[in-house]
Amino acid sequence: MSYVAPVKDMLFCMKELAGLEALSQLPGFADAGIDTAEAVLTEAARYCAEVVEPLNAESDRHPPIWRDGEVSTSAGFQQAFRQFAEGGWQGLQHPVEFGGQALPKTIGAACAEMLNSASVSFALCPLLTDGAIEALLTAGSDAQRRFFLPKMIDGTWTGTMNLTEPQAGSDLAMVRTRAVLQGDGSYRISGQKIYITYGEHDMAENIVHLVLARTPDAPPGVKGISLFLCPKLLVNADGSLGARNDVYCASIEHKLGIRASPTAVLVFGDDKGEVGAGAIAQLIGEENRGLEYMFVMMNAARFSVGVQGIGVAERSYQRAVAYARERVQSRPLDSSLAAGAAIIHHPDVKRMLMTMRAHIEGCRALACVSAAAFDTAHHHPDASVRLASQAFHEFTVPLVKGYATEMSIEVTSLGLQVHGGMGYIEETGAAQHMRDARILTIYEGTTAIQANDLVGRKTLRDAGELARSIARQIEATEVELAAGSSAAAKAVFRWLQASREAFIDVLDFVVAQGRSQPTAVYAGSVPYLMLLGQLLAGWQLARALLVAEEQLVDGECDAAFLHAKVATARFYAEHILSTLPGLRDAIVDGSGSVGGMAVESF
């Protein structure tokens, strides 16, 4: 079955939850109203469905090939990426000054979801390039921006992020790659980086590597890391491409999923290029501030990975619904049909499909609202509003990344379950979604790393002040729900209130014990992230229910869509929010059992 982008739901989230019309009144966003959003999303949906999605299954079966340091991508990827670049999609959110369209992240995130629904493997290349662009916009010199950004924004060149090394993993304090200053102000880099997504490929003229490395006199640990710009091909003074740099792809990984995305092992300084030993690079910003700059790129990537989770989950859901409509097996329990019925009539299949749908719509709404906060933080004329919006966006990034990716594993697993035994057969396509989703909770920081960030930087740093302010906003939505008369509004009110109260109990525990008993708090950090992510997603669905019920009363024409919104919000409350008091108990009372067994007994 073909992918159909959920444009209607995306536009609903933008207009009714993220306040796109208000965003379009901000400086720089004058042409970014709902009409523009609809036009852009419609064209993105066409490109993803017609150009990218047809490549997904075949590229999974026939992944890229490495030979003598060169990588040939799967059939069709070169042409699809050329169309992506020519369509201006890489520059959607980036400054007009460098050739972009400067549209809000709120619109860009929806387009990114579609691209990931079509092919997670294909979408990874633009994702990493976006992050590299953000890092150069933040810390690059005028010359670096002038030379590199236009070519990256128009898709002629792509970008990578080089952090991980064989001995380091996520512990960047252990990075050993060296960068030695030369007489002309450049640096020579030597070392090895692993898990470099699209570190080598044939879809663009050049690849711009952003590399974490240490100078010889750098202090130990993360305080001694610098960020360098190291292109595959050097760029001449006139902007033309020059000599092959000394960075070499030693191999690509053979993976469980996202098989069509070449994940490279890169060797710097092995005298394999045309410039002698050591890859020639430029310092980005100041020495020893590399981790600070890289976090700009990493935060953008973490949000984008959460959107990847939503995208692959949506594709899995659509495939499961199509199969459930076609697969005939057994009569309904209520004997409403005399003969066998499509399995979508059976209650447990409905439960699975509703679980998938509710998780996806909750995460989509949360990501959309987070993206709108990012846009407000960068464009609102009032400094206090910018500051508050930035704080909200940063608070929600680990939730979007952590919850949406964990959600994608559950949803794609349910998608396989709906297919029954056929789901385990690769030809149905259900298994690929599950395999592709499995990496999302790992890269750009595992769920535990997101949870530790949520506890340490986002909660304890201000003693829970921002978290409590969000809880007060949720409570205001509860007041609106309590005033409603429908059974759906009452059910959502009940469980949203219970979930918020459970969160406050956990927040009190985290703040009270975070400094004195950190092991007890961090033992429940991932459950804390999941509780908070699901609470905020449920909050957005509650807001959606209020809008939908009001529009139904006003006689809005798309009654089926609005009734589905109400039904989804109620299901989320009764089947997902209802589990949060149990998570509270596990976090507050269960830390002792996490460490209760001796290491030797495992």
mmCIF file of N, CA and C in Angstrom, residues 315-381:
data_model
loop_
_atom_site.group_PDB
_atom_site.id
_atom_site.type_symbol
_atom_site.label_atom_id
_atom_site.label_comp_id
_atom_site.label_asym_id
_atom_site.label_seq_id
_atom_site.Cartn_x
_atom_site.Cartn_y
_atom_site.Cartn_z
ATOM 1 N N ARG A 315 4.125 5.424 9.273
ATOM 2 C CA ARG A 315 4.133 4.504 8.126
ATOM 3 C C ARG A 315 3.708 3.101 8.554
ATOM 4 N N SER A 316 4.184 2.679 9.724
ATOM 5 C CA SER A 316 3.807 1.370 10.246
ATOM 6 C C SER A 316 2.309 1.310 10.526
ATOM 7 N N TYR A 317 1.767 2.380 11.087
ATOM 8 C CA TYR A 317 0.336 2.443 11.379
ATOM 9 C C TYR A 317 -0.488 2.338 10.103
ATOM 10 N N GLN A 318 -0.107 3.100 9.082
ATOM 11 C CA GLN A 318 -0.871 3.056 7.829
ATOM 12 C C GLN A 318 -0.837 1.664 7.209
ATOM 13 N N ARG A 319 0.307 1.001 7.275
ATOM 14 C CA ARG A 319 0.404 -0.346 6.711
ATOM 15 C C ARG A 319 -0.463 -1.315 7.509
ATOM 16 N N ALA A 320 -0.465 -1.167 8.848
ATOM 17 C CA ALA A 320 -1.257 -2.053 9.696
ATOM 18 C C ALA A 320 -2.757 -1.860 9.457
ATOM 19 N N VAL A 321 -3.198 -0.614 9.314
ATOM 20 C CA VAL A 321 -4.615 -0.345 9.048
ATOM 21 C C VAL A 321 -5.036 -0.961 7.719
ATOM 22 N N ALA A 322 -4.200 -0.786 6.701
ATOM 23 C CA ALA A 322 -4.533 -1.341 5.383
ATOM 24 C C ALA A 322 -4.660 -2.864 5.445
ATOM 25 N N TYR A 323 -3.749 -3.510 6.157
ATOM 26 C CA TYR A 323 -3.796 -4.961 6.273
ATOM 27 C C TYR A 323 -5.031 -5.399 7.063
ATOM 28 N N ALA A 324 -5.309 -4.671 8.163
ATOM 29 C CA ALA A 324 -6.457 -5.044 9.005
ATOM 30 C C ALA A 324 -7.784 -4.902 8.257
ATOM 31 N N ARG A 325 -7.850 -4.003 7.300
ATOM 32 C CA ARG A 325 -9.066 -3.845 6.501
ATOM 33 C C ARG A 325 -9.242 -4.990 5.496
ATOM 34 N N GLU A 326 -8.128 -5.597 5.107
ATOM 35 C CA GLU A 326 -8.178 -6.605 4.048
ATOM 36 C C GLU A 326 -8.195 -8.038 4.585
ATOM 37 N N ARG A 327 -7.544 -8.276 5.714
ATOM 38 C CA ARG A 327 -7.367 -9.637 6.225
ATOM 39 C C ARG A 327 -8.661 -10.129 6.871
ATOM 40 N N VAL A 328 -9.271 -11.150 6.295
ATOM 41 C CA VAL A 328 -10.515 -11.709 6.820
ATOM 42 C C VAL A 328 -10.182 -12.916 7.692
ATOM 43 N N GLN A 329 -10.692 -12.873 8.912
ATOM 44 C CA GLN A 329 -10.415 -13.981 9.834
ATOM 45 C C GLN A 329 -11.429 -13.954 10.977
ATOM 46 N N SER A 330 -12.261 -14.963 11.098
ATOM 47 C CA SER A 330 -13.214 -15.162 12.198
ATOM 48 C C SER A 330 -14.365 -14.164 12.143
ATOM 49 N N ARG A 331 -15.462 -14.557 12.755
ATOM 50 C CA ARG A 331 -16.615 -13.668 12.881
ATOM 51 C C ARG A 331 -16.440 -12.737 14.064
ATOM 52 N N PRO A 332 -17.036 -11.541 14.024
ATOM 53 C CA PRO A 332 -16.992 -10.652 15.182
ATOM 54 C C PRO A 332 -17.620 -11.316 16.407
ATOM 55 N N LEU A 333 -17.142 -10.960 17.589
ATOM 56 C CA LEU A 333 -17.642 -11.550 18.822
ATOM 57 C C LEU A 333 -19.128 -11.270 19.041
ATOM 58 N N ASP A 334 -19.613 -10.148 18.549
ATOM 59 C CA ASP A 334 -21.022 -9.806 18.748
ATOM 60 C C ASP A 334 -21.925 -10.375 17.656
ATOM 61 N N SER A 335 -21.334 -11.198 16.773
ATOM 62 C CA SER A 335 -22.095 -11.851 15.693
ATOM 63 C C SER A 335 -22.809 -10.845 14.793
ATOM 64 N N SER A 336 -22.212 -9.645 14.695
ATOM 65 C CA SER A 336 -22.832 -8.630 13.848
ATOM 66 C C SER A 336 -22.708 -8.962 12.371
ATOM 67 N N LEU A 337 -21.766 -9.854 12.037
ATOM 68 C CA LEU A 337 -21.618 -10.328 10.673
ATOM 69 C C LEU A 337 -21.729 -11.845 10.675
ATOM 70 N N ALA A 338 -22.450 -12.371 9.699
ATOM 71 C CA ALA A 338 -22.693 -13.810 9.673
ATOM 72 C C ALA A 338 -21.463 -14.592 9.250
ATOM 73 N N ALA A 339 -20.660 -13.999 8.385
ATOM 74 C CA ALA A 339 -19.466 -14.684 7.886
ATOM 75 C C ALA A 339 -18.216 -14.072 8.519
ATOM 76 N N GLY A 340 -17.069 -14.561 8.063
ATOM 77 C CA GLY A 340 -15.821 -14.013 8.562
ATOM 78 C C GLY A 340 -15.691 -12.530 8.255
ATOM 79 N N ALA A 341 -15.019 -11.831 9.107
ATOM 80 C CA ALA A 341 -14.892 -10.379 8.975
ATOM 81 C C ALA A 341 -13.431 -9.975 8.876
ATOM 82 N N ALA A 342 -13.188 -8.812 8.288
ATOM 83 C CA ALA A 342 -11.846 -8.238 8.322
ATOM 84 C C ALA A 342 -11.452 -8.034 9.776
ATOM 85 N N ILE A 343 -10.185 -8.270 10.086
ATOM 86 C CA ILE A 343 -9.756 -8.272 11.486
ATOM 87 C C ILE A 343 -9.888 -6.906 12.145
ATOM 88 N N ILE A 344 -10.073 -5.848 11.363
ATOM 89 C CA ILE A 344 -10.249 -4.525 11.960
ATOM 90 C C ILE A 344 -11.528 -4.451 12.792
ATOM 91 N N HIS A 345 -12.436 -5.423 12.628
ATOM 92 C CA HIS A 345 -13.668 -5.475 13.427
ATOM 93 C C HIS A 345 -13.431 -6.099 14.804
ATOM 94 N N HIS A 346 -12.310 -6.753 15.018
ATOM 95 C CA HIS A 346 -12.068 -7.453 16.279
ATOM 96 C C HIS A 346 -11.529 -6.477 17.338
ATOM 97 N N PRO A 347 -11.996 -6.578 18.569
ATOM 98 C CA PRO A 347 -11.682 -5.561 19.577
ATOM 99 C C PRO A 347 -10.187 -5.420 19.879
ATOM 100 N N ASP A 348 -9.440 -6.513 19.916
ATOM 101 C CA ASP A 348 -8.028 -6.346 20.254
ATOM 102 C C ASP A 348 -7.249 -5.715 19.110
ATOM 103 N N VAL A 349 -7.653 -5.979 17.891
ATOM 104 C CA VAL A 349 -7.012 -5.305 16.759
ATOM 105 C C VAL A 349 -7.322 -3.812 16.812
ATOM 106 N N LYS A 350 -8.562 -3.472 17.127
ATOM 107 C CA LYS A 350 -8.906 -2.056 17.292
ATOM 108 C C LYS A 350 -8.067 -1.414 18.397
ATOM 109 N N ARG A 351 -7.887 -2.165 19.502
ATOM 110 C CA ARG A 351 -7.074 -1.631 20.608
ATOM 111 C C ARG A 351 -5.647 -1.349 20.151
ATOM 112 N N MET A 352 -5.069 -2.268 19.397
ATOM 113 C CA MET A 352 -3.704 -2.062 18.918
ATOM 114 C C MET A 352 -3.618 -0.869 17.970
ATOM 115 N N LEU A 353 -4.556 -0.790 17.038
ATOM 116 C CA LEU A 353 -4.539 0.319 16.083
ATOM 117 C C LEU A 353 -4.769 1.652 16.785
ATOM 118 N N MET A 354 -5.661 1.675 17.773
ATOM 119 C CA MET A 354 -5.891 2.912 18.519
ATOM 120 C C MET A 354 -4.669 3.301 19.347
ATOM 121 N N THR A 355 -3.988 2.310 19.893
ATOM 122 C CA THR A 355 -2.756 2.601 20.641
ATOM 123 C C THR A 355 -1.721 3.224 19.717
ATOM 124 N N MET A 356 -1.571 2.658 18.533
ATOM 125 C CA MET A 356 -0.630 3.202 17.562
ATOM 126 C C MET A 356 -1.007 4.640 17.202
ATOM 127 N N ARG A 357 -2.263 4.828 16.853
ATOM 128 C CA ARG A 357 -2.723 6.150 16.418
ATOM 129 C C ARG A 357 -2.568 7.193 17.532
ATOM 130 N N ALA A 358 -2.960 6.822 18.749
ATOM 131 C CA ALA A 358 -2.916 7.776 19.863
ATOM 132 C C ALA A 358 -1.486 8.199 20.173
ATOM 133 N N HIS A 359 -0.571 7.242 20.219
ATOM 134 C CA HIS A 359 0.835 7.584 20.461
ATOM 135 C C HIS A 359 1.365 8.528 19.377
ATOM 136 N N ILE A 360 1.076 8.198 18.130
ATOM 137 C CA ILE A 360 1.599 9.005 17.016
ATOM 138 C C ILE A 360 1.047 10.426 17.066
ATOM 139 N N GLU A 361 -0.269 10.555 17.227
ATOM 140 C CA GLU A 361 -0.861 11.891 17.224
ATOM 141 C C GLU A 361 -0.424 12.698 18.445
ATOM 142 N N GLY A 362 -0.230 12.029 19.573
ATOM 143 C CA GLY A 362 0.268 12.733 20.755
ATOM 144 C C GLY A 362 1.678 13.248 20.545
ATOM 145 N N CYS A 363 2.547 12.407 19.997
ATOM 146 C CA CYS A 363 3.931 12.823 19.752
ATOM 147 C C CYS A 363 4.006 13.882 18.661
ATOM 148 N N ARG A 364 3.188 13.745 17.626
ATOM 149 C CA ARG A 364 3.192 14.758 16.557
ATOM 150 C C ARG A 364 2.794 16.124 17.124
ATOM 151 N N ALA A 365 1.770 16.137 17.953
ATOM 152 C CA ALA A 365 1.317 17.400 18.541
ATOM 153 C C ALA A 365 2.392 17.997 19.445
ATOM 154 N N LEU A 366 3.044 17.153 20.243
ATOM 155 C CA LEU A 366 4.100 17.645 21.125
ATOM 156 C C LEU A 366 5.262 18.203 20.321
ATOM 157 N N ALA A 367 5.682 17.513 19.271
ATOM 158 C CA ALA A 367 6.783 17.991 18.444
ATOM 159 C C ALA A 367 6.429 19.302 17.755
ATOM 160 N N CYS A 368 5.190 19.416 17.310
ATOM 161 C CA CYS A 368 4.753 20.635 16.636
ATOM 162 C C CYS A 368 4.779 21.833 17.578
ATOM 163 N N VAL A 369 4.289 21.638 18.793
ATOM 164 C CA VAL A 369 4.299 22.718 19.783
ATOM 165 C C VAL A 369 5.730 23.077 20.195
ATOM 166 N N SER A 370 6.588 22.078 20.307
ATOM 167 C CA SER A 370 7.996 22.335 20.618
ATOM 168 C C SER A 370 8.665 23.133 19.504
ATOM 169 N N ALA A 371 8.387 22.768 18.255
ATOM 170 C CA ALA A 371 8.958 23.490 17.119
ATOM 171 C C ALA A 371 8.487 24.942 17.099
ATOM 172 N N ALA A 372 7.221 25.162 17.434
ATOM 173 C CA ALA A 372 6.695 26.528 17.473
ATOM 174 C C ALA A 372 7.388 27.348 18.554
ATOM 175 N N ALA A 373 7.716 26.713 19.666
ATOM 176 C CA ALA A 373 8.462 27.419 20.718
ATOM 177 C C ALA A 373 9.851 27.804 20.223
ATOM 178 N N PHE A 374 10.485 26.927 19.457
ATOM 179 C CA PHE A 374 11.784 27.249 18.856
ATOM 180 C C PHE A 374 11.655 28.467 17.949
ATOM 181 N N ASP A 375 10.640 28.471 17.096
ATOM 182 C CA ASP A 375 10.440 29.595 16.181
ATOM 183 C C ASP A 375 10.197 30.894 16.946
ATOM 184 N N THR A 376 9.395 30.830 17.989
ATOM 185 C CA THR A 376 9.117 32.018 18.800
ATOM 186 C C THR A 376 10.391 32.506 19.479
ATOM 187 N N ALA A 377 11.183 31.581 19.962
ATOM 188 C CA ALA A 377 12.430 31.937 20.653
ATOM 189 C C ALA A 377 13.399 32.673 19.737
ATOM 190 N N HIS A 378 13.311 32.410 18.443
ATOM 191 C CA HIS A 378 14.261 33.019 17.513
ATOM 192 C C HIS A 378 13.705 34.238 16.783
ATOM 193 N N HIS A 379 12.401 34.516 16.915
ATOM 194 C CA HIS A 379 11.826 35.594 16.107
ATOM 195 C C HIS A 379 10.959 36.588 16.877
ATOM 196 N N HIS A 380 10.566 36.271 18.091
ATOM 197 C CA HIS A 380 9.667 37.186 18.802
ATOM 198 C C HIS A 380 10.414 38.460 19.200
ATOM 199 N N PRO A 381 9.785 39.620 19.067
ATOM 200 C CA PRO A 381 10.467 40.881 19.414
ATOM 201 C C PRO A 381 10.672 41.093 20.913
#
